Tab-separated table of C-alpha atoms and ligand atoms in Angstrom:
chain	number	residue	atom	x	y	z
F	25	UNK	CA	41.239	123.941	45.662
F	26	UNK	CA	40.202	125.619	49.087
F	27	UNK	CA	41.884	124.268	52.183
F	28	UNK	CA	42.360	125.838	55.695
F	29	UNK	CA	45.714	126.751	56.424
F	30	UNK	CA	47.631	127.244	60.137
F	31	UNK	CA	50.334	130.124	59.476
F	32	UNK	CA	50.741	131.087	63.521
F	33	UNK	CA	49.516	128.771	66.691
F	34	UNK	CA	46.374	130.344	68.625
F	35	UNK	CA	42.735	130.294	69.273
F	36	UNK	CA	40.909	128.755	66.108
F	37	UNK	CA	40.455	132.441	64.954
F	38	UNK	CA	43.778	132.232	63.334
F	39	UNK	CA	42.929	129.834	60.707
F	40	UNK	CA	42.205	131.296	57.162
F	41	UNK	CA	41.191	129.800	53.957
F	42	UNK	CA	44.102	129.424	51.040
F	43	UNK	CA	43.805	128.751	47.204
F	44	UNK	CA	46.297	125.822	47.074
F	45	UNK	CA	46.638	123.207	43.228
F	46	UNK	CA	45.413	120.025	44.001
F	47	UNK	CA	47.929	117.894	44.934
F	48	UNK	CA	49.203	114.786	43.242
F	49	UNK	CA	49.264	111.460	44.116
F	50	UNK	CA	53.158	109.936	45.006
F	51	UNK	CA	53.837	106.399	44.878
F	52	UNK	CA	51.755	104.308	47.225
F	53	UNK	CA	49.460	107.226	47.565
F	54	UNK	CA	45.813	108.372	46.746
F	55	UNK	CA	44.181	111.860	46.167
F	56	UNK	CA	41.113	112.243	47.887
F	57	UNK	CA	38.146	114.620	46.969
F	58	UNK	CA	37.024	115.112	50.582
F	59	UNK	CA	33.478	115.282	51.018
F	60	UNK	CA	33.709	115.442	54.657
F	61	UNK	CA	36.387	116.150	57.493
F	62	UNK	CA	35.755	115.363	61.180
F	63	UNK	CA	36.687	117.834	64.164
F	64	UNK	CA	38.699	116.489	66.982
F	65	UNK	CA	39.823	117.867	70.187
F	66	UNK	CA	43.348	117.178	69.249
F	67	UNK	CA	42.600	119.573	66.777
F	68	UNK	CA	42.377	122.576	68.643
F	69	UNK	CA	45.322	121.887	70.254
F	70	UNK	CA	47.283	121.303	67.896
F	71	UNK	CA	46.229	124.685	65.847
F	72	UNK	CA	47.269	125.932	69.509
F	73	UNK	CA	50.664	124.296	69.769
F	74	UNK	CA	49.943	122.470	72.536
F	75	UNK	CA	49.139	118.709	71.511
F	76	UNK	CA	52.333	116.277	71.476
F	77	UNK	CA	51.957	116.291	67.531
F	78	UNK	CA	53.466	119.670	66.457
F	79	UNK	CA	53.428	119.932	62.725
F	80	UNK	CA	55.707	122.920	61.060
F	81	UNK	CA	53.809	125.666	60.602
F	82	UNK	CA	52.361	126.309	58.027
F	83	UNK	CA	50.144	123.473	58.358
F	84	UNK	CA	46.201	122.076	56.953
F	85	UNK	CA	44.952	120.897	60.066
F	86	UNK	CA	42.683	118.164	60.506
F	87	UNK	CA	42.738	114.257	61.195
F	88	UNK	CA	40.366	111.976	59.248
F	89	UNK	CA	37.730	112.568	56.663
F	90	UNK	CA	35.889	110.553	53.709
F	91	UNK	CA	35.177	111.035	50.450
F	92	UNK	CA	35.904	109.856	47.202
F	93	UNK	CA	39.227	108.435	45.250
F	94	UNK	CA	40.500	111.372	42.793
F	95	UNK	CA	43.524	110.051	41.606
F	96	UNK	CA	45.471	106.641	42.574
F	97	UNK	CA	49.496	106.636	42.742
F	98	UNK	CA	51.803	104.000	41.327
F	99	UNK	CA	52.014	100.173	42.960
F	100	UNK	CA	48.587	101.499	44.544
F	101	UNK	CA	46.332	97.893	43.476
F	102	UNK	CA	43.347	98.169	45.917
F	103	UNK	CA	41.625	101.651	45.205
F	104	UNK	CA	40.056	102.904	42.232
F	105	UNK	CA	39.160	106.574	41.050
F	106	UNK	CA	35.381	106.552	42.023
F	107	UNK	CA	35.815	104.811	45.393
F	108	UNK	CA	34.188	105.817	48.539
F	109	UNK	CA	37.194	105.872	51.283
F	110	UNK	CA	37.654	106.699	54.960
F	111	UNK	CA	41.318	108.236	55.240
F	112	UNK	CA	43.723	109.543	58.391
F	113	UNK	CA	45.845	112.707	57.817
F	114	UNK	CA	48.928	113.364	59.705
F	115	UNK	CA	46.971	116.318	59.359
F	116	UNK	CA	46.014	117.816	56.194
F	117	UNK	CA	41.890	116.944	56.527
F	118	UNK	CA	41.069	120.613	55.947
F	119	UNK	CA	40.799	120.916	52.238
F	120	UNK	CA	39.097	119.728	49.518
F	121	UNK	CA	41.903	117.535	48.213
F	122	UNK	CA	44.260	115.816	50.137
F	123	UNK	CA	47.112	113.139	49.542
F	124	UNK	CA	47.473	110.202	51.977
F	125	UNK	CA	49.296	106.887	51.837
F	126	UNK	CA	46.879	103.882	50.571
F	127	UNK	CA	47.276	102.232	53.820
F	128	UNK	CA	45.579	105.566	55.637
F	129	UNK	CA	42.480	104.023	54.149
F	130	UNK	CA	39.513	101.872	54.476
F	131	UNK	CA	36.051	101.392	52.802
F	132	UNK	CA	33.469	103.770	53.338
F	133	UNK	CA	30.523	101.774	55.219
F	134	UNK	CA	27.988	101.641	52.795
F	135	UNK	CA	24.709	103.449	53.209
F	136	UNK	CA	27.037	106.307	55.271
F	137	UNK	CA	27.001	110.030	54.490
F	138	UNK	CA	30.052	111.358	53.741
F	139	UNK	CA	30.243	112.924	57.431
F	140	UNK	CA	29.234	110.033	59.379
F	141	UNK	CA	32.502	108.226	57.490
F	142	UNK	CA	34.514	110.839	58.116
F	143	UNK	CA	33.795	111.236	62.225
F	144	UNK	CA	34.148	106.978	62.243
F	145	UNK	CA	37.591	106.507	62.204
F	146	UNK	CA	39.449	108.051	65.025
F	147	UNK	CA	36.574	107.655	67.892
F	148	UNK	CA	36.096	104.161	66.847
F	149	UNK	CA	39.721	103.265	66.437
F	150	UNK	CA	40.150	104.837	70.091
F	151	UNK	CA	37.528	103.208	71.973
F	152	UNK	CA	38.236	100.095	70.420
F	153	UNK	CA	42.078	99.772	71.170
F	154	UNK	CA	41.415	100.920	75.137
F	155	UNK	CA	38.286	98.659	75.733
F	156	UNK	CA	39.526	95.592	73.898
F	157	UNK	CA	43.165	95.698	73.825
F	158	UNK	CA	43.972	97.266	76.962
F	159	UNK	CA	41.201	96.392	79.224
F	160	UNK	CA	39.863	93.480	77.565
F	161	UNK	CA	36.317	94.075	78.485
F	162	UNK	CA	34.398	91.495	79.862
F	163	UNK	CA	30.478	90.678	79.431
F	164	UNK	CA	28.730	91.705	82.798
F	165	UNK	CA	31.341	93.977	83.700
F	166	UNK	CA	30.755	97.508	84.593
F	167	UNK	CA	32.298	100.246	82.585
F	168	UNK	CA	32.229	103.724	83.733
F	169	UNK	CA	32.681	106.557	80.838
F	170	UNK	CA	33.455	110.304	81.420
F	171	UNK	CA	33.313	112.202	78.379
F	172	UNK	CA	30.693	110.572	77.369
F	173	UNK	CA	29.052	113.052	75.625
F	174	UNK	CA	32.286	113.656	73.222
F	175	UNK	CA	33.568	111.582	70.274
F	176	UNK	CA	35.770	108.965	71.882
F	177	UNK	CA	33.595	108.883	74.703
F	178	UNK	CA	30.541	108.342	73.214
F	179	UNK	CA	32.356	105.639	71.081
F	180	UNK	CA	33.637	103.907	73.993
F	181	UNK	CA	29.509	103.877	75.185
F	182	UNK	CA	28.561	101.816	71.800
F	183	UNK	CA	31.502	99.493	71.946
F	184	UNK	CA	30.707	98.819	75.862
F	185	UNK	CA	27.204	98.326	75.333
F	186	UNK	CA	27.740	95.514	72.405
F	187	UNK	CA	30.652	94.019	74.362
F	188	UNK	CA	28.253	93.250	76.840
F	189	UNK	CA	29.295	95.328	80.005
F	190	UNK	CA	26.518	97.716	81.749
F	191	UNK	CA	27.825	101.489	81.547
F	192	UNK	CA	28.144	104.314	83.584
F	193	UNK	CA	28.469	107.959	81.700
F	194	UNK	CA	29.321	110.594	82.645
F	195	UNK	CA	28.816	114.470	81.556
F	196	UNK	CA	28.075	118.207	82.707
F	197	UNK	CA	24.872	118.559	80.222
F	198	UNK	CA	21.190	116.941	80.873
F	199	UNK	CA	20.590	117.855	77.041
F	200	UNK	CA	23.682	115.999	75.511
F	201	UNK	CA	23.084	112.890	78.661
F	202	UNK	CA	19.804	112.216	76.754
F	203	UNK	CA	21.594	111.659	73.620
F	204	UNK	CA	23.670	109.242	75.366
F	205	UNK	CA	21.349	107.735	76.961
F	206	UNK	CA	19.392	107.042	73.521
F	207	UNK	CA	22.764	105.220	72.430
F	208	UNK	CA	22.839	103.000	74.647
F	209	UNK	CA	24.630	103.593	78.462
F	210	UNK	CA	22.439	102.315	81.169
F	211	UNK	CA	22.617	105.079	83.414
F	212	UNK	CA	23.835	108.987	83.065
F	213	UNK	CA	25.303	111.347	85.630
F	214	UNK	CA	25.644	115.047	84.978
F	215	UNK	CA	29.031	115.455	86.820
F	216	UNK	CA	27.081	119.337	87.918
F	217	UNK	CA	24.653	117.758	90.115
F	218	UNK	CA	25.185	114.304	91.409
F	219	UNK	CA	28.678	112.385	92.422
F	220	UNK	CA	29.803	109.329	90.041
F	221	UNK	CA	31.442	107.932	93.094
F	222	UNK	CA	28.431	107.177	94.390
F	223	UNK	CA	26.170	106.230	91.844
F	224	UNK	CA	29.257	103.860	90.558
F	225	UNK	CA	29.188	102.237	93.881
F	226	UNK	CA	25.140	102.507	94.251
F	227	UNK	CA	24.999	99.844	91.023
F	228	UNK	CA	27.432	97.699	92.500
F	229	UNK	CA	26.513	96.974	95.597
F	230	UNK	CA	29.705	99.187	97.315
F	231	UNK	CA	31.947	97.068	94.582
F	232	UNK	CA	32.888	99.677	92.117
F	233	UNK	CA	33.321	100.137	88.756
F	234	UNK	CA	35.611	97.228	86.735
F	235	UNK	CA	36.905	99.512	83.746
F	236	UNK	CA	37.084	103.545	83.451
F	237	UNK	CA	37.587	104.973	80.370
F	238	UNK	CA	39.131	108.727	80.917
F	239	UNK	CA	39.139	111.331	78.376
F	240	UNK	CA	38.373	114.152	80.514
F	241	UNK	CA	41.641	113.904	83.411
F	242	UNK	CA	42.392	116.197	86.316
F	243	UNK	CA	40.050	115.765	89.198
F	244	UNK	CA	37.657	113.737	87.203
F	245	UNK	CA	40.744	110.638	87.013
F	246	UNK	CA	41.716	111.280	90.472
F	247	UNK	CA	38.326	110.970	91.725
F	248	UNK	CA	38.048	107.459	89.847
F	249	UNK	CA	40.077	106.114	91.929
F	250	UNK	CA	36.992	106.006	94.775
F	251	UNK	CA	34.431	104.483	91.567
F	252	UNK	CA	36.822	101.321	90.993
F	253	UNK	CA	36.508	98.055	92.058
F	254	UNK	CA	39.328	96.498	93.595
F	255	UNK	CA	41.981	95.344	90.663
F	256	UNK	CA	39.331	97.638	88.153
F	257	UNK	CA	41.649	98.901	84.921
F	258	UNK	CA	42.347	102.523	84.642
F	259	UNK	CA	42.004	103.572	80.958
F	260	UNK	CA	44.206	107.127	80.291
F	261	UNK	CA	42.358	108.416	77.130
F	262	UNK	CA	42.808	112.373	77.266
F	263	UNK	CA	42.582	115.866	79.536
F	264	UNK	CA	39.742	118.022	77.894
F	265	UNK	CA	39.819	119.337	81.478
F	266	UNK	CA	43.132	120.577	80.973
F	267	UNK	CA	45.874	119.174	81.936
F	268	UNK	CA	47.029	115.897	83.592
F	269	UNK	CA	46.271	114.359	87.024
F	270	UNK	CA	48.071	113.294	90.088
F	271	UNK	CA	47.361	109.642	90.960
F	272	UNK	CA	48.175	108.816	94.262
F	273	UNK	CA	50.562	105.690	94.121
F	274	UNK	CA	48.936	104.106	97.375
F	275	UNK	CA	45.582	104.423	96.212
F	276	UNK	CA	46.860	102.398	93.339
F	277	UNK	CA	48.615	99.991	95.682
F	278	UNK	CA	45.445	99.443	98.288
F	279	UNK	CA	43.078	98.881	95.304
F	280	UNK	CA	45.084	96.703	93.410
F	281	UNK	CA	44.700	99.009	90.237
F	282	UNK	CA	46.019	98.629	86.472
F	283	UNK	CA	46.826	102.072	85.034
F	284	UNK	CA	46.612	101.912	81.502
F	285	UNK	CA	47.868	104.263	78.618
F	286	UNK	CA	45.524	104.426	75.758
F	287	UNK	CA	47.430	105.654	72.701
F	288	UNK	CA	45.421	104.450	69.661
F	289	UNK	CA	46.949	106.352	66.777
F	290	UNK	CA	50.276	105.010	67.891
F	291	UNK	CA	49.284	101.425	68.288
F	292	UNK	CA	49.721	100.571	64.645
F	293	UNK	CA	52.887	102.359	64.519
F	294	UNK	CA	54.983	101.297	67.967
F	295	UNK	CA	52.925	98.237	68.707
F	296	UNK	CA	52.592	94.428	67.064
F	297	UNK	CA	50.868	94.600	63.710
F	298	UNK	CA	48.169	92.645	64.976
F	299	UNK	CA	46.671	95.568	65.927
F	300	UNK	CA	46.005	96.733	62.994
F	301	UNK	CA	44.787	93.652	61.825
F	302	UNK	CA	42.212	93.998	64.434
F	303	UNK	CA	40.639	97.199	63.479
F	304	UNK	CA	40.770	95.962	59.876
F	305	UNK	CA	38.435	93.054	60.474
F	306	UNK	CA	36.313	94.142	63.702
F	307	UNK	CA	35.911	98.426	62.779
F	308	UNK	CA	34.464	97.627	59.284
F	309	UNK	CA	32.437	95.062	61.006
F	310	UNK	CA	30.912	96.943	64.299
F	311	UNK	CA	29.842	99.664	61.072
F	312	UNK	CA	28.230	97.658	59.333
F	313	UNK	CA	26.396	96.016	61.955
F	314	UNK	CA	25.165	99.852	63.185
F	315	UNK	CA	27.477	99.167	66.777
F	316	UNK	CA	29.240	102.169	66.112
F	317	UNK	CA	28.057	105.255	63.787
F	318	UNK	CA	28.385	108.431	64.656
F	319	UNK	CA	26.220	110.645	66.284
F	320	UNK	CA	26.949	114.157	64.465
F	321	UNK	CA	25.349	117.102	66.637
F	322	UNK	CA	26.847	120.011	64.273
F	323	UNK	CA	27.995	120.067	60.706
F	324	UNK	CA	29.909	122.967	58.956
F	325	UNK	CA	31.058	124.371	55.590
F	326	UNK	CA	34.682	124.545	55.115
F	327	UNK	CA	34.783	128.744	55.929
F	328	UNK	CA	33.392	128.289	59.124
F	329	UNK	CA	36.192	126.216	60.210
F	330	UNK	CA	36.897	128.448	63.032
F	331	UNK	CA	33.542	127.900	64.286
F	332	UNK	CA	33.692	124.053	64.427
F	333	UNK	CA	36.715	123.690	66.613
F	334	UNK	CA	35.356	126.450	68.712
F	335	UNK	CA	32.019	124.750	69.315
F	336	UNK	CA	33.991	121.408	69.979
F	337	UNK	CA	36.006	123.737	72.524
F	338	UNK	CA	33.103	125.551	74.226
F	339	UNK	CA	31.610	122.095	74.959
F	340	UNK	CA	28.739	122.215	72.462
F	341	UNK	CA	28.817	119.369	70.376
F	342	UNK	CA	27.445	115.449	71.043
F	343	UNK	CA	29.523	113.209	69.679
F	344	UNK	CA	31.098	115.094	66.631
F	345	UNK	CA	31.543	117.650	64.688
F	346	UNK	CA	32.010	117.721	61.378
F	347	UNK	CA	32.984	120.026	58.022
F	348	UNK	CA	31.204	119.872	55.071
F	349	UNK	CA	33.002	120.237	51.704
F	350	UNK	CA	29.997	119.295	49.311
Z	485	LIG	N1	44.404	108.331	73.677
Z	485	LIG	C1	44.069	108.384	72.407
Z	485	LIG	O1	44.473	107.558	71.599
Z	485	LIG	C2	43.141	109.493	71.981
Z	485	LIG	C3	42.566	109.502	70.706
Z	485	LIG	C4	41.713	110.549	70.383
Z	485	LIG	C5	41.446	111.561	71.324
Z	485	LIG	N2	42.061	111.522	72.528
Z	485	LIG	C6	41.827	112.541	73.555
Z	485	LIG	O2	40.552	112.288	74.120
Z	485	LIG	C7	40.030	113.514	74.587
Z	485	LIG	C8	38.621	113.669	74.036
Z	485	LIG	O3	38.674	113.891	72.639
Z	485	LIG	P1	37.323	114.101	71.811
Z	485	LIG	O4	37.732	114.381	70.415
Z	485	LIG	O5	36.369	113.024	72.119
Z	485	LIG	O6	36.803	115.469	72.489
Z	485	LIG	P2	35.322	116.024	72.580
Z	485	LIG	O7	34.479	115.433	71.522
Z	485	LIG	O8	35.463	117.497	72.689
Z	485	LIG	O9	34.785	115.447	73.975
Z	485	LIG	C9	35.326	115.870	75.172
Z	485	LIG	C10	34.405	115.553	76.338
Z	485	LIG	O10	35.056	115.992	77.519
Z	485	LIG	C11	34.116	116.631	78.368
Z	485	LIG	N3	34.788	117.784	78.964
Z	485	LIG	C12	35.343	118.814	78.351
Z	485	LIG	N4	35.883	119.662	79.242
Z	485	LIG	C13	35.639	119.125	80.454
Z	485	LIG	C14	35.931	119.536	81.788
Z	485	LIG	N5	36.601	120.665	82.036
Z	485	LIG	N6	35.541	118.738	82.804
Z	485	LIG	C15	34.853	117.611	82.548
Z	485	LIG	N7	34.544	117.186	81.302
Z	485	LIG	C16	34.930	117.940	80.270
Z	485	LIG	C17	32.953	117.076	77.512
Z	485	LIG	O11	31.749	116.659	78.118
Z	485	LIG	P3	30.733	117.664	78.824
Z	485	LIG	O12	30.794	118.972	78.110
Z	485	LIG	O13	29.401	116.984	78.757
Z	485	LIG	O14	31.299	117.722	80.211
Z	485	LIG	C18	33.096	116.268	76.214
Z	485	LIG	O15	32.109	115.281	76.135
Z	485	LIG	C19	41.011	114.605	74.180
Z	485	LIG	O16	41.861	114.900	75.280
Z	485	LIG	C20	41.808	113.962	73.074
Z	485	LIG	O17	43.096	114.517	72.947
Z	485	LIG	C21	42.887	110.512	72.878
């Protein structure tokens, strides 16, 4: 089989294509032939060393995919060779075979490509643990989204829209704003030409916004501060602007703010199980009922790897990208 390998950290130019046996399934495992593997930001950094994640090099990059069961491992009971499957990789999603644990798994939403099942999982997952476990979202509330023209941000639009709160989103392209508008957020600023702060305030009558959901960081968080209500939750989701911001403590005192870490991945790991149990029941659910699919702005074959994270990179892509196997 073909899969992408990481030998030395750098620019997504240093990724090459390997001949590597398909692997086997260990106990509790399942081979999957991927159909489909999803590009996330935390993908380019990690192929540049610099996510928190460092895998030994060399590594098969890549976090979730879909495609179908290959071969199940022993005291594996749910799964069957034929299945259509959603799995996470710790990475590995690069290839066209890959091992994972039978709990990285769930059910391919039926009537999905391959690709829209693969970009699902870790947008979803994210927008879901920040807006309804951390924030707890309420109906009528007003949710303000940078990023929103990304793959967790554009998530986090969907799941705000069906939870019932009126969004804000934010991003630096009229072109990829439309798209978001046509998912669902009731009103877009292009962070280029107009001020969030003010158009935040403008739909509030001077209030603010009640939740912000923060992929982007740097002076986009630290400007939040002036969009949020007084006691509004602060929702710390990532720094595609490049590095972390400084939040001024008394700004956080006067307003009476909640600062919130979003850490989805780790949620099922550090955090009660319930979690999980959640995005069990409710992720399957919010597919099915067409809440939350995908929007996939770019799709690539497995060679052009480089390509993909450098298009996610260079701010290209709306919503997701994704690799094609088949
Ligand atoms: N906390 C968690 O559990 C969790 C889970 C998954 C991902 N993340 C993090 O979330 C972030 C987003 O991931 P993603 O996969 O959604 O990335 P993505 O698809 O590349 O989206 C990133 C968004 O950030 C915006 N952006 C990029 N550079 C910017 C800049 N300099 N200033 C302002 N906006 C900028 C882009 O919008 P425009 O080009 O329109 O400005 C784009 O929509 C990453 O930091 C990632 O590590 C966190």
């Amino acid at each position: 089989m073909r899969a992408v390998i990481c030998d030395r950290l750098g620019d997504p130019s240093v990724l090459r294509i390997e001949e590597r046996p398909i692997p086997r399934a260990g106990a509790g495992e399942v081979v999957v032939r991927v159909g489909a593997a999803a590009v996330n930001f935390p993908d380019v950094l990690m192929v540049a060393g610099g996510y928190q994640h460092k895998p030994a090099l060399p590594f098969v990059p890549g976090l979730e995919g879909a495609g179908t069961i290959h071969e199940v491992g022993a005291d594996v009971s749910d799964w069957r060779v034929g299945d259509r499957a959603i799995f996470g990789a710790k990475p590995g999603a690069f290839a066209e075979y890959v091992a994972v644990p039978a709990r990285a798994l769930t059910r391919a939403p039926a009537g999905w490509s391959h690709s829209e099942a693969a970009a699902f999982r870790v947008a979803a997952q994210t927008a879901y643990h920040a807006l309804v476990h951390r924030a707890a979202l309420k109906r009528r509330e007003v949710l303000l989204v940078h990023g929103a023209t990304g793959g967790v941000g554009l998530a986090a639009v969907q799941l705000g829209k069906h939870l019932g709160a009126q969004v804000i989103a934010t991003g630096s392209d009229d072109a990829k704003l439309a798209v978001v508008k046509e998912q669902g957020a009731d009103l877009t600023v292009n962070l280029r030409e107009a001020d969030f702060v003010a158009v935040s305030k403008g739909m509030t009558d001077g209030r603010g916004a009640d939740v912000i959901y923060d992929p982007v960081g740097g002076e986009v968080l630290e400007k939040s501060v002036r969009a949020a209500a007084y006691g509004a939750r602060l929702l710390v989701v990532g720094f595609t602007s490049g590095g972390p911001s400084k939040l001024m403590s008394n700004h956080i005192l006067i307003k009476g703010l909640a600062v919130l870490g979003v850490r989805a991945g780790e949620s099922t790991i550090r955090q009660s199980r319930t979690f999980a149990d959640d995005y069990a029941r409710d992720l399957p659910a919010l597919a099915a009922q067409g809440v939350m699919r995908p929007h996939i702005s770019h799709r690539f074959p497995l060679e052009r790897v480089a390509d993909a994270l450098l298009a996610l990179r260079d701010r290209k892509v709306v919503g997701k990208a994704v690799i094609e196997m088949e």
